[in-house]
Amino acid sequence: MAISFPTICFYLFSAILVFAGLRVITARNPVHAVLYLVLAFFTSGMIWMLMQAEFLAIAIVLIYVGAVMVLFLFVVMMLDINVDKMREGFWRYLPVGLVVAAIMVAEMAMVLNGRYFRLENQPAPQAVDAGYSNAQDLARVIFTDYAYPFELASLILLVAMISAVMLTYRRRESIKHMDPAAQIAVKAKDRLVIHSIPAEKEESGAESTAEVTK
Amino acid sequence: MMDQLLQPFASFFGPLWVVVWTLFKIVLIVAPLMGAVAYMTLAERKVIGWIQVRIGPNRVGPLGLLQPVADGLKLLFKEIISPAKASKELFFLGPVMAIAPAFAAWAVVPFADGLVLANVNAGLLFLMAITSLGVYGVIIAGWASNSKYAFLGAMRSAAQMVSYELAMGFSLVCVLMVSGSLNISEIVTGQGAGRFADLGLGFLSWNWLPLLPMFFVYFVSGVAETNRAPFDVVEGESEIVAGHMIEYSGMAFSMFFIAEYANMILVAVLTAVFFLGGWLSPVGFLPDGIWWLLVKAAVLLFVFLWIRATFPRFRYDQIMRLGWKVFIPLCLLWVLVVGIWILSPLSIWK
């Protein structure tokens, strides 16, 4: 049986993805865990690329790997996490975790083996011609057929963003703020006056020869 | 003709030919790039020297032309030291993560008509995705070094690079709107059409004129993205010595250095490609060609050095203010302006 190159890539990426996913929850150091999560996102992007969803593949790298995970890493690096303390309750919470995991696996199995979502019902992606643009097709569908749900989703994101800002925003009156417009508008002659003072004789003993006053 | 010349090689390698030929093309891009990086360091020292009425390096070779070779050899023979309490694997992953995106981004850069390693349809997106990975090198290096200065540098750079990436992305959205394509070659050829191009004044039909604020935003954000002066708080010498690369020595250090210069050259070339017509000739009576791209990139690189020798370093909060409160609102406004412009009868992109 000849194995095609994309199939080899698929198994390779899947292996890396599963390994990275496992390491996310087993790595002792939280920073290492986050970096494995980055690897997992990147690899899943590559798998999407194999499925010819190039726009989504690049979008996950651009948004999740390039922006979200950077901030995530930023926060995790700042945290002072005591790993031993966090591991204390491991055995106590394990049964609960296993139940949740089992339910999730069962649900996924039901979806994947369902009547309409069977893998064998899903056609393999068609080979596309050279000029085909995935982004263009996706944009056409989003902004015509699904314009309303799409705008709704963006509105929900906006609300979430504003509420997150409002929750963390605190007005601090005690802090001095600068007004950049006022700073830029300053001219030298408003602040600085240069007086010309005639030179003095040496025996007078005056120390200052020039004076700058406001 | 090219195909005929390559035919004997193709039959020699058989099915592996695609791999061999692609690798050869990668070398054809990376080797001149490394040369450009080396001589960029010399150009920087020379140009800044002249601006400050000094001579600059002039000892090694005629006119100091062998200085980059001497620097490279020196770094190559230096010992690579890693701090005792550093996270070893990540400490050495840092420089790799910095240099890999700086080179990978060149895969989709078109040098002339058809002269591009991968002419992908989503080239612009690929470019934005790859360049957004560059920040990992800095963060990983800063954290793995287990040093306060390095960590401060990494934190500064994470915030700065993520902020300016948004402004860069938005200014590219305008480019994408007027070109109607994510393919970078098509973005360039799209700039060669228009009323002024028909009159033989191609340079007036390039994107820089209708998108003038975006041209400015993109270039300044590019300076900030590459952590160059006046946005070099990441490695501000007078504050945190060398930021994220303070613990690195020898080639590990020079990989950060090469990545910074490769990114600088990348930003210059991309600004030329997106806003200054890439390989297109500015006037009708001169032929198009790769030399135009090189000339435009060289001029922009000179501006990089000129900026460094001219402006004092920004304060950190001022950098954040410029990114979030000036550039991003300006970009959002210009996206709206361009959108209305395209739909109005006055549209020049038909």
mmCIF file with all atom_site columns, N, CA, C and O in Angstrom, chain A residues 81-97:
data_model
loop_
_atom_site.group_PDB
_atom_site.id
_atom_site.type_symbol
_atom_site.label_atom_id
_atom_site.label_alt_id
_atom_site.label_comp_id
_atom_site.label_asym_id
_atom_site.label_entity_id
_atom_site.label_seq_id
_atom_site.pdbx_PDB_ins_code
_atom_site.Cartn_x
_atom_site.Cartn_y
_atom_site.Cartn_z
_atom_site.occupancy
_atom_site.B_iso_or_equiv
_atom_site.pdbx_formal_charge
_atom_site.auth_seq_id
_atom_site.auth_comp_id
_atom_site.auth_asym_id
_atom_site.auth_atom_id
_atom_site.pdbx_PDB_model_num
ATOM 1  N N  . ILE A 1 81 ? 4.164   30.740 40.870 1.00 0.00 ? 81 ILE A N  1
ATOM 2  C CA . ILE A 1 81 ? 3.369   29.537 41.102 1.00 0.00 ? 81 ILE A CA 1
ATOM 3  C C  . ILE A 1 81 ? 4.161   28.523 41.901 1.00 0.00 ? 81 ILE A C  1
ATOM 4  O O  . ILE A 1 81 ? 5.289   28.171 41.536 1.00 0.00 ? 81 ILE A O  1
ATOM 5  N N  . ASN A 1 82 ? 3.568   28.065 42.947 1.00 0.00 ? 82 ASN A N  1
ATOM 6  C CA . ASN A 1 82 ? 4.191   27.009 43.737 1.00 0.00 ? 82 ASN A CA 1
ATOM 7  C C  . ASN A 1 82 ? 3.637   25.671 43.245 1.00 0.00 ? 82 ASN A C  1
ATOM 8  O O  . ASN A 1 82 ? 2.502   25.305 43.542 1.00 0.00 ? 82 ASN A O  1
ATOM 9  N N  . VAL A 1 83 ? 4.448   24.972 42.458 1.00 0.00 ? 83 VAL A N  1
ATOM 10 C CA . VAL A 1 83 ? 3.954   23.768 41.787 1.00 0.00 ? 83 VAL A CA 1
ATOM 11 C C  . VAL A 1 83 ? 3.556   22.690 42.788 1.00 0.00 ? 83 VAL A C  1
ATOM 12 O O  . VAL A 1 83 ? 2.533   22.034 42.657 1.00 0.00 ? 83 VAL A O  1
ATOM 13 N N  . ASP A 1 84 ? 4.360   22.527 43.862 1.00 0.00 ? 84 ASP A N  1
ATOM 14 C CA . ASP A 1 84 ? 4.068   21.467 44.836 1.00 0.00 ? 84 ASP A CA 1
ATOM 15 C C  . ASP A 1 84 ? 2.716   21.679 45.510 1.00 0.00 ? 84 ASP A C  1
ATOM 16 O O  . ASP A 1 84 ? 1.961   20.746 45.724 1.00 0.00 ? 84 ASP A O  1
ATOM 17 N N  . LYS A 1 85 ? 2.432   22.934 45.801 1.00 0.00 ? 85 LYS A N  1
ATOM 18 C CA . LYS A 1 85 ? 1.170   23.253 46.454 1.00 0.00 ? 85 LYS A CA 1
ATOM 19 C C  . LYS A 1 85 ? 0.003   22.919 45.531 1.00 0.00 ? 85 LYS A C  1
ATOM 20 O O  . LYS A 1 85 ? -1.036  22.425 45.959 1.00 0.00 ? 85 LYS A O  1
ATOM 21 N N  . MET A 1 86 ? 0.230   23.200 44.233 1.00 0.00 ? 86 MET A N  1
ATOM 22 C CA . MET A 1 86 ? -0.838  22.939 43.277 1.00 0.00 ? 86 MET A CA 1
ATOM 23 C C  . MET A 1 86 ? -1.090  21.453 43.104 1.00 0.00 ? 86 MET A C  1
ATOM 24 O O  . MET A 1 86 ? -2.187  21.027 42.794 1.00 0.00 ? 86 MET A O  1
ATOM 25 N N  . ARG A 1 87 ? -0.032  20.641 43.315 1.00 0.00 ? 87 ARG A N  1
ATOM 26 C CA . ARG A 1 87 ? -0.176  19.193 43.101 1.00 0.00 ? 87 ARG A CA 1
ATOM 27 C C  . ARG A 1 87 ? -0.801  18.491 44.311 1.00 0.00 ? 87 ARG A C  1
ATOM 28 O O  . ARG A 1 87 ? -1.108  17.313 44.234 1.00 0.00 ? 87 ARG A O  1
ATOM 29 N N  . GLU A 1 88 ? -0.893  19.206 45.433 1.00 0.00 ? 88 GLU A N  1
ATOM 30 C CA . GLU A 1 88 ? -1.355  18.591 46.671 1.00 0.00 ? 88 GLU A CA 1
ATOM 31 C C  . GLU A 1 88 ? -2.663  17.825 46.500 1.00 0.00 ? 88 GLU A C  1
ATOM 32 O O  . GLU A 1 88 ? -2.781  16.682 46.911 1.00 0.00 ? 88 GLU A O  1
ATOM 33 N N  . GLY A 1 89 ? -3.646  18.466 45.879 1.00 0.00 ? 89 GLY A N  1
ATOM 34 C CA . GLY A 1 89 ? -4.972  17.863 45.815 1.00 0.00 ? 89 GLY A CA 1
ATOM 35 C C  . GLY A 1 89 ? -5.159  16.905 44.659 1.00 0.00 ? 89 GLY A C  1
ATOM 36 O O  . GLY A 1 89 ? -6.285  16.530 44.340 1.00 0.00 ? 89 GLY A O  1
ATOM 37 N N  . PHE A 1 90 ? -4.035  16.507 44.003 1.00 0.00 ? 90 PHE A N  1
ATOM 38 C CA . PHE A 1 90 ? -4.148  15.723 42.767 1.00 0.00 ? 90 PHE A CA 1
ATOM 39 C C  . PHE A 1 90 ? -4.984  14.459 42.946 1.00 0.00 ? 90 PHE A C  1
ATOM 40 O O  . PHE A 1 90 ? -5.936  14.222 42.209 1.00 0.00 ? 90 PHE A O  1
ATOM 41 N N  . TRP A 1 91 ? -4.659  13.642 43.942 1.00 0.00 ? 91 TRP A N  1
ATOM 42 C CA . TRP A 1 91 ? -5.351  12.360 44.095 1.00 0.00 ? 91 TRP A CA 1
ATOM 43 C C  . TRP A 1 91 ? -6.802  12.552 44.526 1.00 0.00 ? 91 TRP A C  1
ATOM 44 O O  . TRP A 1 91 ? -7.670  11.778 44.178 1.00 0.00 ? 91 TRP A O  1
ATOM 45 N N  . ARG A 1 92 ? -7.034  13.619 45.302 1.00 0.00 ? 92 ARG A N  1
ATOM 46 C CA . ARG A 1 92 ? -8.377  13.859 45.802 1.00 0.00 ? 92 ARG A CA 1
ATOM 47 C C  . ARG A 1 92 ? -9.315  14.241 44.648 1.00 0.00 ? 92 ARG A C  1
ATOM 48 O O  . ARG A 1 92 ? -10.452 13.815 44.589 1.00 0.00 ? 92 ARG A O  1
ATOM 49 N N  . TYR A 1 93 ? -8.788  15.043 43.688 1.00 0.00 ? 93 TYR A N  1
ATOM 50 C CA . TYR A 1 93 ? -9.649  15.525 42.611 1.00 0.00 ? 93 TYR A CA 1
ATOM 51 C C  . TYR A 1 93 ? -9.637  14.609 41.396 1.00 0.00 ? 93 TYR A C  1
ATOM 52 O O  . TYR A 1 93 ? -10.380 14.830 40.450 1.00 0.00 ? 93 TYR A O  1
ATOM 53 N N  . LEU A 1 94 ? -8.747  13.593 41.425 1.00 0.00 ? 94 LEU A N  1
ATOM 54 C CA . LEU A 1 94 ? -8.610  12.732 40.247 1.00 0.00 ? 94 LEU A CA 1
ATOM 55 C C  . LEU A 1 94 ? -9.930  12.078 39.831 1.00 0.00 ? 94 LEU A C  1
ATOM 56 O O  . LEU A 1 94 ? -10.270 12.100 38.640 1.00 0.00 ? 94 LEU A O  1
ATOM 57 N N  . PRO A 1 95 ? -10.721 11.477 40.778 1.00 0.00 ? 95 PRO A N  1
ATOM 58 C CA . PRO A 1 95 ? -11.975 10.826 40.340 1.00 0.00 ? 95 PRO A CA 1
ATOM 59 C C  . PRO A 1 95 ? -12.907 11.799 39.617 1.00 0.00 ? 95 PRO A C  1
ATOM 60 O O  . PRO A 1 95 ? -13.463 11.457 38.568 1.00 0.00 ? 95 PRO A O  1
ATOM 61 N N  . VAL A 1 96 ? -13.049 13.024 40.143 1.00 0.00 ? 96 VAL A N  1
ATOM 62 C CA . VAL A 1 96 ? -13.917 14.021 39.499 1.00 0.00 ? 96 VAL A CA 1
ATOM 63 C C  . VAL A 1 96 ? -13.424 14.304 38.077 1.00 0.00 ? 96 VAL A C  1
ATOM 64 O O  . VAL A 1 96 ? -14.195 14.299 37.109 1.00 0.00 ? 96 VAL A O  1
ATOM 65 N N  . GLY A 1 97 ? -12.113 14.501 37.980 1.00 0.00 ? 97 GLY A N  1
ATOM 66 C CA . GLY A 1 97 ? -11.529 14.782 36.671 1.00 0.00 ? 97 GLY A CA 1
ATOM 67 C C  . GLY A 1 97 ? -11.774 13.643 35.701 1.00 0.00 ? 97 GLY A C  1
ATOM 68 O O  . GLY A 1 97 ? -12.119 13.859 34.538 1.00 0.00 ? 97 GLY A O  1
#
